[in-house]
């Protein structure tokens, strides 16, 4: 699986001195100079044309540099096959050039982009073993580690280990292999390579501490795999940074923390169904038949969960899906639990907050036209109906659209039928104009509008409750029931906008502002993209949305978990890792309270509310978690408005 290693080809300029024994060519000197100028400016197409003129000529004072920069220009142009060919020529013709290992690293990057992963690993190993420049060496090590994590098979990693000539590259390969083998439940393979490294490099040095830690962990886990109480893990693993891999990392983190102090160690049995439904079913049956497996975490997606409901029920095996969000996965009496609130709960939460806390009454819906948008918009409207509120208007858009004039026009037309309050200055008497001045509106401004016989939006003139204020001042209000596309819509309390992708944030925010819709935006957690929100804060400041996750990053629990994670992985403690951690912690809490068999754990899960890192989790209602956060993006920050649990 290609995951996108980041190869950086920076414009570092190195020009060797001309050698007296090499012929001088003024034409090639000029071509090289022009090529170098274009290269430094980032114009790689032009630079390569100049460098190629030198590369195609006979050997001269600029041949080495032309191949060096020509290969780099081709890489930046994503012409990887041509770049690798140029590097091969460079290495053959100029074997003593001090940049040969930088070129070896770039050759590895070319091979990576071409999908030739074992060849890429070989070149990264050579560069990490031999590069003089520490920057090149560090890049080679990082690329090698990432490549082994995600892109090559176990046999290929073992072959790469044999190619390592230094402690640095050998420890990089051994540790990356151990991490992958461990995650795929191949503990003996992981231990074998780690022992081979220790035998090859018995003295303390680079990698010793991590190797020792991994070996101890493998010994502990070998014992846990034979534990009398184990948690089954049923996930689609890619042995990289996929959702299953992150969940497993969180689960392991929770188990490590629990077993550090527990007298009775809890084990784990991992089954990788790799997205295959047949494998999923057979793996679930195997877990169900194992009497030592007391609960299962997984599967990941809603369609997969439906495949294991009957198996969990017939075996009386508590099974928690940490991520599925479809409604109806946890029927009454089911042994399946849903840790992530479903779509209906999410819609209910934001609707309840809008009506019960914000006291809003007039709503429109602008939703994606896909099944997700239609589904969650329907749940939102239904929740409002249960509170005696009808949606004024509902419009659909295709995710990725850049023009919402028709959809916004539909909402404005429907909302304006109830009347948009304006003040018509042609109808004001002098005493009424004086009242406006007493209210705080400058007399000169009042006189100017009156003289021009104009009208003003009552909200702009009088504030957030213009009808009430106008009545108290004795000012007549004119209600407009039609608006053109640029006249302000202010009387709509809120528009509910679920998103399919956070990439739509900028377009939607800008379009609402452009067509002068001034209202509260409500959404679900697809809005929870701080970068997108910050980039479009001019339009979406104040957006309120529900989310299944909000991290209290200064809490002792979060700090401890984050510190522990950093000792075993380069991954951050994000929401997916937290899903795994909290789900496992909930099961471990049930076991600690006395749940030593499946029935005990089932009853404990139904009764217990667990304060997780990402959210509270409770299965008291229909085996499904209903806890969500209400968050607001305000002045560049995410503000926690409270955790809710809609009935």
PDB file of C-alpha atoms in Angstrom, residues 195-470:
ATOM      1  CA  UNK A 195      17.738 -11.379  18.766  1.00  0.00           C
ATOM      2  CA  UNK A 196      19.636 -11.414  15.469  1.00  0.00           C
ATOM      3  CA  UNK A 197      20.320  -7.699  15.889  1.00  0.00           C
ATOM      4  CA  UNK A 198      21.489  -8.213  19.471  1.00  0.00           C
ATOM      5  CA  UNK A 199      23.810 -11.017  18.369  1.00  0.00           C
ATOM      6  CA  UNK A 200      25.241  -8.880  15.565  1.00  0.00           C
ATOM      7  CA  UNK A 201      25.696  -5.835  17.815  1.00  0.00           C
ATOM      8  CA  UNK A 202      26.160  -7.103  21.414  1.00  0.00           C
ATOM      9  CA  UNK A 203      27.675  -3.875  22.745  1.00  0.00           C
ATOM     10  CA  UNK A 204      25.360  -1.056  23.972  1.00  0.00           C
ATOM     11  CA  UNK A 205      24.654   1.597  21.374  1.00  0.00           C
ATOM     12  CA  UNK A 206      22.063   2.805  18.882  1.00  0.00           C
ATOM     13  CA  UNK A 207      18.869   0.772  19.194  1.00  0.00           C
ATOM     14  CA  UNK A 208      19.847  -1.212  22.303  1.00  0.00           C
ATOM     15  CA  UNK A 209      17.279   0.367  24.613  1.00  0.00           C
ATOM     16  CA  UNK A 210      14.394   0.007  22.165  1.00  0.00           C
ATOM     17  CA  UNK A 211      15.378  -3.535  21.216  1.00  0.00           C
ATOM     18  CA  UNK A 212      15.490  -4.542  24.886  1.00  0.00           C
ATOM     19  CA  UNK A 213      12.105  -2.936  25.530  1.00  0.00           C
ATOM     20  CA  UNK A 214      10.510  -4.734  22.581  1.00  0.00           C
ATOM     21  CA  UNK A 215      11.934  -8.086  23.592  1.00  0.00           C
ATOM     22  CA  UNK A 216      10.551  -7.660  27.109  1.00  0.00           C
ATOM     23  CA  UNK A 217       7.209  -6.697  25.685  1.00  0.00           C
ATOM     24  CA  UNK A 218       7.096  -9.737  23.418  1.00  0.00           C
ATOM     25  CA  UNK A 219       7.881 -12.027  26.351  1.00  0.00           C
ATOM     26  CA  UNK A 220       5.075 -10.413  28.352  1.00  0.00           C
ATOM     27  CA  UNK A 221       2.640 -10.722  25.463  1.00  0.00           C
ATOM     28  CA  UNK A 222       3.545 -14.346  24.850  1.00  0.00           C
ATOM     29  CA  UNK A 223       2.441 -14.989  28.406  1.00  0.00           C
ATOM     30  CA  UNK A 224      -0.692 -12.911  27.927  1.00  0.00           C
ATOM     31  CA  UNK A 225      -1.655 -14.882  24.833  1.00  0.00           C
ATOM     32  CA  UNK A 226      -2.008 -17.865  27.148  1.00  0.00           C
ATOM     33  CA  UNK A 227      -3.917 -15.898  29.779  1.00  0.00           C
ATOM     34  CA  UNK A 228      -7.157 -17.316  31.100  1.00  0.00           C
ATOM     35  CA  UNK A 229      -8.922 -14.005  30.414  1.00  0.00           C
ATOM     36  CA  UNK A 230      -8.375 -12.404  27.030  1.00  0.00           C
ATOM     37  CA  UNK A 231      -9.902  -9.666  24.914  1.00  0.00           C
ATOM     38  CA  UNK A 232     -10.550 -10.595  21.310  1.00  0.00           C
ATOM     39  CA  UNK A 233      -9.599  -7.972  18.727  1.00  0.00           C
ATOM     40  CA  UNK A 234     -11.323  -8.178  15.341  1.00  0.00           C
ATOM     41  CA  UNK A 235      -9.963  -5.465  13.040  1.00  0.00           C
ATOM     42  CA  UNK A 236      -8.911  -4.794   9.426  1.00  0.00           C
ATOM     43  CA  UNK A 237      -5.159  -4.339   9.789  1.00  0.00           C
ATOM     44  CA  UNK A 238      -2.870  -2.829   7.178  1.00  0.00           C
ATOM     45  CA  UNK A 239       0.208  -2.665   9.415  1.00  0.00           C
ATOM     46  CA  UNK A 240       0.513   1.046   8.808  1.00  0.00           C
ATOM     47  CA  UNK A 241      -1.658   3.970   9.853  1.00  0.00           C
ATOM     48  CA  UNK A 242      -5.100   2.660   8.853  1.00  0.00           C
ATOM     49  CA  UNK A 243      -8.099   2.854  11.147  1.00  0.00           C
ATOM     50  CA  UNK A 244      -7.641  -0.740  12.319  1.00  0.00           C
ATOM     51  CA  UNK A 245      -3.974  -0.192  13.094  1.00  0.00           C
ATOM     52  CA  UNK A 246      -4.702   2.923  15.129  1.00  0.00           C
ATOM     53  CA  UNK A 247      -7.459   1.169  17.052  1.00  0.00           C
ATOM     54  CA  UNK A 248      -5.116  -1.719  17.839  1.00  0.00           C
ATOM     55  CA  UNK A 249      -2.486   0.714  19.057  1.00  0.00           C
ATOM     56  CA  UNK A 250      -4.982   2.278  21.460  1.00  0.00           C
ATOM     57  CA  UNK A 251      -6.137  -1.145  22.673  1.00  0.00           C
ATOM     58  CA  UNK A 252      -2.566  -2.252  23.326  1.00  0.00           C
ATOM     59  CA  UNK A 253      -1.861   1.002  25.154  1.00  0.00           C
ATOM     60  CA  UNK A 254      -4.793   0.382  27.497  1.00  0.00           C
ATOM     61  CA  UNK A 255      -3.736  -3.244  28.072  1.00  0.00           C
ATOM     62  CA  UNK A 256      -0.162  -2.220  28.853  1.00  0.00           C
ATOM     63  CA  UNK A 257      -1.339   0.280  31.425  1.00  0.00           C
ATOM     64  CA  UNK A 258      -3.708  -2.185  33.063  1.00  0.00           C
ATOM     65  CA  UNK A 259      -1.230  -5.053  33.208  1.00  0.00           C
ATOM     66  CA  UNK A 260       1.497  -2.942  34.794  1.00  0.00           C
ATOM     67  CA  UNK A 261      -0.308  -3.071  38.140  1.00  0.00           C
ATOM     68  CA  UNK A 262      -2.860  -5.868  37.821  1.00  0.00           C
ATOM     69  CA  UNK A 263      -2.157  -9.129  39.632  1.00  0.00           C
ATOM     70  CA  UNK A 264      -4.003 -11.130  36.973  1.00  0.00           C
ATOM     71  CA  UNK A 265      -2.765 -10.222  33.511  1.00  0.00           C
ATOM     72  CA  UNK A 266      -5.290  -9.774  30.733  1.00  0.00           C
ATOM     73  CA  UNK A 267      -4.345 -11.143  27.330  1.00  0.00           C
ATOM     74  CA  UNK A 268      -5.329 -10.277  23.772  1.00  0.00           C
ATOM     75  CA  UNK A 269      -6.136 -12.407  20.738  1.00  0.00           C
ATOM     76  CA  UNK A 270      -5.876 -10.491  17.451  1.00  0.00           C
ATOM     77  CA  UNK A 271      -7.734 -11.497  14.306  1.00  0.00           C
ATOM     78  CA  UNK A 272      -7.130  -9.536  11.095  1.00  0.00           C
ATOM     79  CA  UNK A 273     -10.025  -9.784   8.663  1.00  0.00           C
ATOM     80  CA  UNK A 274      -8.423  -7.318   6.229  1.00  0.00           C
ATOM     81  CA  UNK A 275     -11.798  -6.036   5.021  1.00  0.00           C
ATOM     82  CA  UNK A 276     -12.903  -9.491   3.847  1.00  0.00           C
ATOM     83  CA  UNK A 277     -16.416 -10.489   4.969  1.00  0.00           C
ATOM     84  CA  UNK A 278     -15.703 -14.234   4.744  1.00  0.00           C
ATOM     85  CA  UNK A 279     -12.577 -13.851   6.872  1.00  0.00           C
ATOM     86  CA  UNK A 280     -14.525 -11.625   9.242  1.00  0.00           C
ATOM     87  CA  UNK A 281     -17.158 -14.295   9.874  1.00  0.00           C
ATOM     88  CA  UNK A 282     -14.648 -17.123  10.313  1.00  0.00           C
ATOM     89  CA  UNK A 283     -12.525 -14.994  12.642  1.00  0.00           C
ATOM     90  CA  UNK A 284     -15.545 -14.111  14.754  1.00  0.00           C
ATOM     91  CA  UNK A 285     -16.509 -17.784  15.003  1.00  0.00           C
ATOM     92  CA  UNK A 286     -12.981 -18.638  16.150  1.00  0.00           C
ATOM     93  CA  UNK A 287     -13.111 -15.976  18.863  1.00  0.00           C
ATOM     94  CA  UNK A 288     -16.578 -17.094  19.946  1.00  0.00           C
ATOM     95  CA  UNK A 289     -15.364 -20.711  20.350  1.00  0.00           C
ATOM     96  CA  UNK A 290     -12.379 -19.718  22.482  1.00  0.00           C
ATOM     97  CA  UNK A 291     -13.574 -19.899  26.113  1.00  0.00           C
ATOM     98  CA  UNK A 292     -10.782 -17.588  27.261  1.00  0.00           C
ATOM     99  CA  UNK A 293     -11.987 -14.742  25.048  1.00  0.00           C
ATOM    100  CA  UNK A 294     -14.430 -12.856  27.257  1.00  0.00           C
ATOM    101  CA  UNK A 295     -15.219  -9.864  25.017  1.00  0.00           C
ATOM    102  CA  UNK A 296     -14.433  -8.631  21.510  1.00  0.00           C
ATOM    103  CA  UNK A 297     -13.486  -5.202  20.175  1.00  0.00           C
ATOM    104  CA  UNK A 298     -14.528  -4.769  16.543  1.00  0.00           C
ATOM    105  CA  UNK A 299     -15.446  -4.785  13.726  1.00  0.00           C
ATOM    106  CA  UNK A 300     -14.946  -1.260  12.391  1.00  0.00           C
ATOM    107  CA  UNK A 301     -17.659  -0.416   9.862  1.00  0.00           C
ATOM    108  CA  UNK A 302     -21.424  -0.644  10.200  1.00  0.00           C
ATOM    109  CA  UNK A 303     -21.916  -3.139   7.369  1.00  0.00           C
ATOM    110  CA  UNK A 304     -19.334  -5.411   8.963  1.00  0.00           C
ATOM    111  CA  UNK A 305     -20.958  -5.217  12.404  1.00  0.00           C
ATOM    112  CA  UNK A 306     -24.233  -6.551  11.009  1.00  0.00           C
ATOM    113  CA  UNK A 307     -22.335  -9.702   9.961  1.00  0.00           C
ATOM    114  CA  UNK A 308     -21.374 -10.614  13.541  1.00  0.00           C
ATOM    115  CA  UNK A 309     -24.525  -9.693  15.504  1.00  0.00           C
ATOM    116  CA  UNK A 310     -25.989 -13.209  15.452  1.00  0.00           C
ATOM    117  CA  UNK A 311     -22.636 -14.842  16.216  1.00  0.00           C
ATOM    118  CA  UNK A 312     -22.132 -12.582  19.237  1.00  0.00           C
ATOM    119  CA  UNK A 313     -25.640 -13.292  20.470  1.00  0.00           C
ATOM    120  CA  UNK A 314     -25.505 -17.082  20.076  1.00  0.00           C
ATOM    121  CA  UNK A 315     -22.167 -17.226  21.905  1.00  0.00           C
ATOM    122  CA  UNK A 316     -23.186 -14.699  24.569  1.00  0.00           C
ATOM    123  CA  UNK A 317     -20.001 -12.809  23.648  1.00  0.00           C
ATOM    124  CA  UNK A 318     -20.018  -9.042  24.396  1.00  0.00           C
ATOM    125  CA  UNK A 319     -18.814  -7.347  21.209  1.00  0.00           C
ATOM    126  CA  UNK A 320     -18.093  -3.619  21.053  1.00  0.00           C
ATOM    127  CA  UNK A 321     -17.695  -1.784  17.781  1.00  0.00           C
ATOM    128  CA  UNK A 322     -15.630   1.328  18.561  1.00  0.00           C
ATOM    129  CA  UNK A 323     -16.433   3.259  15.384  1.00  0.00           C
ATOM    130  CA  UNK A 324     -19.649   2.165  13.612  1.00  0.00           C
ATOM    131  CA  UNK A 325     -22.358   4.850  13.434  1.00  0.00           C
ATOM    132  CA  UNK A 326     -25.328   3.266  11.665  1.00  0.00           C
ATOM    133  CA  UNK A 327     -28.676   3.251  13.449  1.00  0.00           C
ATOM    134  CA  UNK A 328     -30.140  -0.110  14.477  1.00  0.00           C
ATOM    135  CA  UNK A 329     -26.964  -2.155  15.013  1.00  0.00           C
ATOM    136  CA  UNK A 330     -27.757  -2.830  18.669  1.00  0.00           C
ATOM    137  CA  UNK A 331     -31.215  -4.340  18.937  1.00  0.00           C
ATOM    138  CA  UNK A 332     -32.713  -4.910  22.396  1.00  0.00           C
ATOM    139  CA  UNK A 333     -31.030  -7.872  24.080  1.00  0.00           C
ATOM    140  CA  UNK A 334     -28.192  -7.892  21.562  1.00  0.00           C
ATOM    141  CA  UNK A 335     -24.660  -8.682  22.683  1.00  0.00           C
ATOM    142  CA  UNK A 336     -23.341  -6.020  20.308  1.00  0.00           C
ATOM    143  CA  UNK A 337     -22.482  -2.599  21.781  1.00  0.00           C
ATOM    144  CA  UNK A 338     -21.906   0.618  19.864  1.00  0.00           C
ATOM    145  CA  UNK A 339     -19.316   2.917  21.462  1.00  0.00           C
ATOM    146  CA  UNK A 340     -19.630   5.644  18.823  1.00  0.00           C
ATOM    147  CA  UNK A 341     -22.969   7.505  18.836  1.00  0.00           C
ATOM    148  CA  UNK A 342     -25.102   6.737  15.795  1.00  0.00           C
ATOM    149  CA  UNK A 343     -26.398   9.230  13.244  1.00  0.00           C
ATOM    150  CA  UNK A 344     -29.738   9.664  14.976  1.00  0.00           C
ATOM    151  CA  UNK A 345     -28.074  10.469  18.294  1.00  0.00           C
ATOM    152  CA  UNK A 346     -25.868  13.068  16.617  1.00  0.00           C
ATOM    153  CA  UNK A 347     -28.808  14.770  14.943  1.00  0.00           C
ATOM    154  CA  UNK A 348     -30.820  14.649  18.183  1.00  0.00           C
ATOM    155  CA  UNK A 349     -27.963  16.191  20.164  1.00  0.00           C
ATOM    156  CA  UNK A 350     -27.532  19.270  17.980  1.00  0.00           C
ATOM    157  CA  UNK A 351     -31.308  19.729  17.583  1.00  0.00           C
ATOM    158  CA  UNK A 352     -31.854  19.512  21.353  1.00  0.00           C
ATOM    159  CA  UNK A 353     -29.098  22.020  22.044  1.00  0.00           C
ATOM    160  CA  UNK A 354     -30.426  24.469  19.450  1.00  0.00           C
ATOM    161  CA  UNK A 355     -33.980  24.372  20.799  1.00  0.00           C
ATOM    162  CA  UNK A 356     -33.559  23.713  24.521  1.00  0.00           C
ATOM    163  CA  UNK A 357     -30.412  25.734  25.212  1.00  0.00           C
ATOM    164  CA  UNK A 358     -30.233  28.353  22.462  1.00  0.00           C
ATOM    165  CA  UNK A 359     -34.050  28.656  22.263  1.00  0.00           C
ATOM    166  CA  UNK A 360     -34.033  28.789  18.461  1.00  0.00           C
ATOM    167  CA  UNK A 361     -37.294  28.230  16.579  1.00  0.00           C
ATOM    168  CA  UNK A 362     -36.867  28.855  12.866  1.00  0.00           C
ATOM    169  CA  UNK A 363     -34.616  26.362  11.040  1.00  0.00           C
ATOM    170  CA  UNK A 364     -33.542  25.504   7.525  1.00  0.00           C
ATOM    171  CA  UNK A 365     -31.487  22.532   6.353  1.00  0.00           C
ATOM    172  CA  UNK A 366     -28.749  22.564   3.719  1.00  0.00           C
ATOM    173  CA  UNK A 367     -27.455  19.000   3.368  1.00  0.00           C
ATOM    174  CA  UNK A 368     -25.323  16.938   0.994  1.00  0.00           C
ATOM    175  CA  UNK A 369     -27.337  14.971  -1.539  1.00  0.00           C
ATOM    176  CA  UNK A 370     -25.620  11.679  -0.675  1.00  0.00           C
ATOM    177  CA  UNK A 371     -27.136   9.021   1.577  1.00  0.00           C
ATOM    178  CA  UNK A 372     -25.349  10.356   4.664  1.00  0.00           C
ATOM    179  CA  UNK A 373     -26.662  13.878   4.120  1.00  0.00           C
ATOM    180  CA  UNK A 374     -30.204  12.723   3.468  1.00  0.00           C
ATOM    181  CA  UNK A 375     -30.159  10.401   6.488  1.00  0.00           C
ATOM    182  CA  UNK A 376     -28.870  12.787   9.100  1.00  0.00           C
ATOM    183  CA  UNK A 377     -30.947  15.699   7.752  1.00  0.00           C
ATOM    184  CA  UNK A 378     -34.013  13.484   8.105  1.00  0.00           C
ATOM    185  CA  UNK A 379     -33.171  12.643  11.717  1.00  0.00           C
ATOM    186  CA  UNK A 380     -32.647  16.343  12.495  1.00  0.00           C
ATOM    187  CA  UNK A 381     -36.009  17.324  11.017  1.00  0.00           C
ATOM    188  CA  UNK A 382     -37.733  14.480  12.855  1.00  0.00           C
ATOM    189  CA  UNK A 383     -36.253  15.598  16.168  1.00  0.00           C
ATOM    190  CA  UNK A 384     -37.466  19.147  15.570  1.00  0.00           C
ATOM    191  CA  UNK A 385     -40.934  17.827  14.718  1.00  0.00           C
ATOM    192  CA  UNK A 386     -41.026  16.002  18.043  1.00  0.00           C
ATOM    193  CA  UNK A 387     -40.569  19.411  19.664  1.00  0.00           C
ATOM    194  CA  UNK A 388     -43.361  20.995  17.636  1.00  0.00           C
ATOM    195  CA  UNK A 389     -41.053  22.750  15.169  1.00  0.00           C
ATOM    196  CA  UNK A 390     -41.229  22.366  11.389  1.00  0.00           C
ATOM    197  CA  UNK A 391     -38.239  23.044   9.153  1.00  0.00           C
ATOM    198  CA  UNK A 392     -38.921  26.147   7.055  1.00  0.00           C
ATOM    199  CA  UNK A 393     -36.912  24.959   4.068  1.00  0.00           C
ATOM    200  CA  UNK A 394     -34.654  22.069   3.116  1.00  0.00           C
ATOM    201  CA  UNK A 395     -32.190  22.095   0.222  1.00  0.00           C
ATOM    202  CA  UNK A 396     -29.603  19.628  -1.033  1.00  0.00           C
ATOM    203  CA  UNK A 397     -26.202  20.205  -2.631  1.00  0.00           C
ATOM    204  CA  UNK A 398     -23.632  17.912  -4.159  1.00  0.00           C
ATOM    205  CA  UNK A 399     -20.504  17.746  -2.027  1.00  0.00           C
ATOM    206  CA  UNK A 400     -17.701  19.573  -3.793  1.00  0.00           C
ATOM    207  CA  UNK A 401     -20.025  22.105  -5.455  1.00  0.00           C
ATOM    208  CA  UNK A 402     -18.713  25.662  -5.683  1.00  0.00           C
ATOM    209  CA  UNK A 403     -21.984  27.461  -6.494  1.00  0.00           C
ATOM    210  CA  UNK A 404     -24.963  27.153  -4.132  1.00  0.00           C
ATOM    211  CA  UNK A 405     -27.029  30.023  -5.530  1.00  0.00           C
ATOM    212  CA  UNK A 406     -30.089  27.855  -6.193  1.00  0.00           C
ATOM    213  CA  UNK A 407     -30.032  26.125  -2.812  1.00  0.00           C
ATOM    214  CA  UNK A 408     -29.483  29.328  -0.861  1.00  0.00           C
ATOM    215  CA  UNK A 409     -32.096  31.112  -2.968  1.00  0.00           C
ATOM    216  CA  UNK A 410     -34.624  28.413  -2.076  1.00  0.00           C
ATOM    217  CA  UNK A 411     -33.909  28.833   1.632  1.00  0.00           C
ATOM    218  CA  UNK A 412     -34.094  32.637   1.466  1.00  0.00           C
ATOM    219  CA  UNK A 413     -37.374  32.584  -0.433  1.00  0.00           C
ATOM    220  CA  UNK A 414     -39.025  30.196   2.029  1.00  0.00           C
ATOM    221  CA  UNK A 415     -37.686  31.968   5.116  1.00  0.00           C
ATOM    222  CA  UNK A 416     -38.714  35.432   3.887  1.00  0.00           C
ATOM    223  CA  UNK A 417     -42.361  34.394   3.609  1.00  0.00           C
ATOM    224  CA  UNK A 418     -42.628  34.898   7.360  1.00  0.00           C
ATOM    225  CA  UNK A 419     -41.463  38.477   6.862  1.00  0.00           C
ATOM    226  CA  UNK A 420     -38.113  40.214   7.044  1.00  0.00           C
ATOM    227  CA  UNK A 421     -38.391  43.386   9.204  1.00  0.00           C
ATOM    228  CA  UNK A 422     -37.305  46.658   7.601  1.00  0.00           C
ATOM    229  CA  UNK A 423     -37.687  50.290   8.620  1.00  0.00           C
ATOM    230  CA  UNK A 424     -39.105  52.494   5.833  1.00  0.00           C
ATOM    231  CA  UNK A 425     -37.897  56.021   6.533  1.00  0.00           C
ATOM    232  CA  UNK A 426     -40.508  57.486   4.181  1.00  0.00           C
ATOM    233  CA  UNK A 427     -43.116  56.459   6.761  1.00  0.00           C
ATOM    234  CA  UNK A 428     -41.374  57.979   9.789  1.00  0.00           C
ATOM    235  CA  UNK A 429     -42.553  61.196  11.374  1.00  0.00           C
ATOM    236  CA  UNK A 430     -40.110  63.721  12.791  1.00  0.00           C
ATOM    237  CA  UNK A 431     -40.885  62.589  16.385  1.00  0.00           C
ATOM    238  CA  UNK A 432     -40.212  58.977  15.366  1.00  0.00           C
ATOM    239  CA  UNK A 433     -36.910  60.017  13.803  1.00  0.00           C
ATOM    240  CA  UNK A 434     -36.101  61.762  17.064  1.00  0.00           C
ATOM    241  CA  UNK A 435     -36.832  58.514  18.934  1.00  0.00           C
ATOM    242  CA  UNK A 436     -34.207  56.768  16.833  1.00  0.00           C
ATOM    243  CA  UNK A 437     -31.720  59.465  17.763  1.00  0.00           C
ATOM    244  CA  UNK A 438     -32.596  59.002  21.441  1.00  0.00           C
ATOM    245  CA  UNK A 439     -32.043  55.244  20.991  1.00  0.00           C
ATOM    246  CA  UNK A 440     -28.453  55.979  20.041  1.00  0.00           C
ATOM    247  CA  UNK A 441     -28.485  56.245  16.252  1.00  0.00           C
ATOM    248  CA  UNK A 442     -26.646  59.438  15.198  1.00  0.00           C
ATOM    249  CA  UNK A 443     -29.024  62.210  14.115  1.00  0.00           C
ATOM    250  CA  UNK A 444     -26.970  62.930  11.007  1.00  0.00           C
ATOM    251  CA  UNK A 445     -27.331  59.307   9.927  1.00  0.00           C
ATOM    252  CA  UNK A 446     -31.101  59.344  10.539  1.00  0.00           C
ATOM    253  CA  UNK A 447     -31.456  62.595   8.583  1.00  0.00           C
ATOM    254  CA  UNK A 448     -29.373  61.242   5.714  1.00  0.00           C
ATOM    255  CA  UNK A 449     -31.493  58.086   5.307  1.00  0.00           C
ATOM    256  CA  UNK A 450     -34.740  60.077   5.698  1.00  0.00           C
ATOM    257  CA  UNK A 451     -33.649  62.598   3.062  1.00  0.00           C
ATOM    258  CA  UNK A 452     -32.789  59.786   0.648  1.00  0.00           C
ATOM    259  CA  UNK A 453     -36.197  58.208   1.375  1.00  0.00           C
ATOM    260  CA  UNK A 454     -34.438  54.877   1.980  1.00  0.00           C
ATOM    261  CA  UNK A 455     -35.149  51.699   3.922  1.00  0.00           C
ATOM    262  CA  UNK A 456     -32.862  49.806   6.285  1.00  0.00           C
ATOM    263  CA  UNK A 457     -32.760  46.253   7.562  1.00  0.00           C
ATOM    264  CA  UNK A 458     -34.321  46.451  11.026  1.00  0.00           C
ATOM    265  CA  UNK A 459     -31.707  44.080  12.423  1.00  0.00           C
ATOM    266  CA  UNK A 460     -28.886  46.341  11.248  1.00  0.00           C
ATOM    267  CA  UNK A 461     -30.659  49.385  12.627  1.00  0.00           C
ATOM    268  CA  UNK A 462     -32.050  48.134  15.948  1.00  0.00           C
ATOM    269  CA  UNK A 463     -30.165  44.957  16.854  1.00  0.00           C
ATOM    270  CA  UNK A 464     -31.061  41.324  17.489  1.00  0.00           C
ATOM    271  CA  UNK A 465     -34.690  41.868  18.558  1.00  0.00           C
ATOM    272  CA  UNK A 466     -35.800  44.633  16.205  1.00  0.00           C
ATOM    273  CA  UNK A 467     -39.590  44.111  16.259  1.00  0.00           C
ATOM    274  CA  UNK A 468     -39.748  44.379  20.051  1.00  0.00           C
ATOM    275  CA  UNK A 469     -37.447  47.419  20.132  1.00  0.00           C
ATOM    276  CA  UNK A 470     -39.343  49.157  17.328  1.00  0.00           C
TER     277      UNK A 470
END
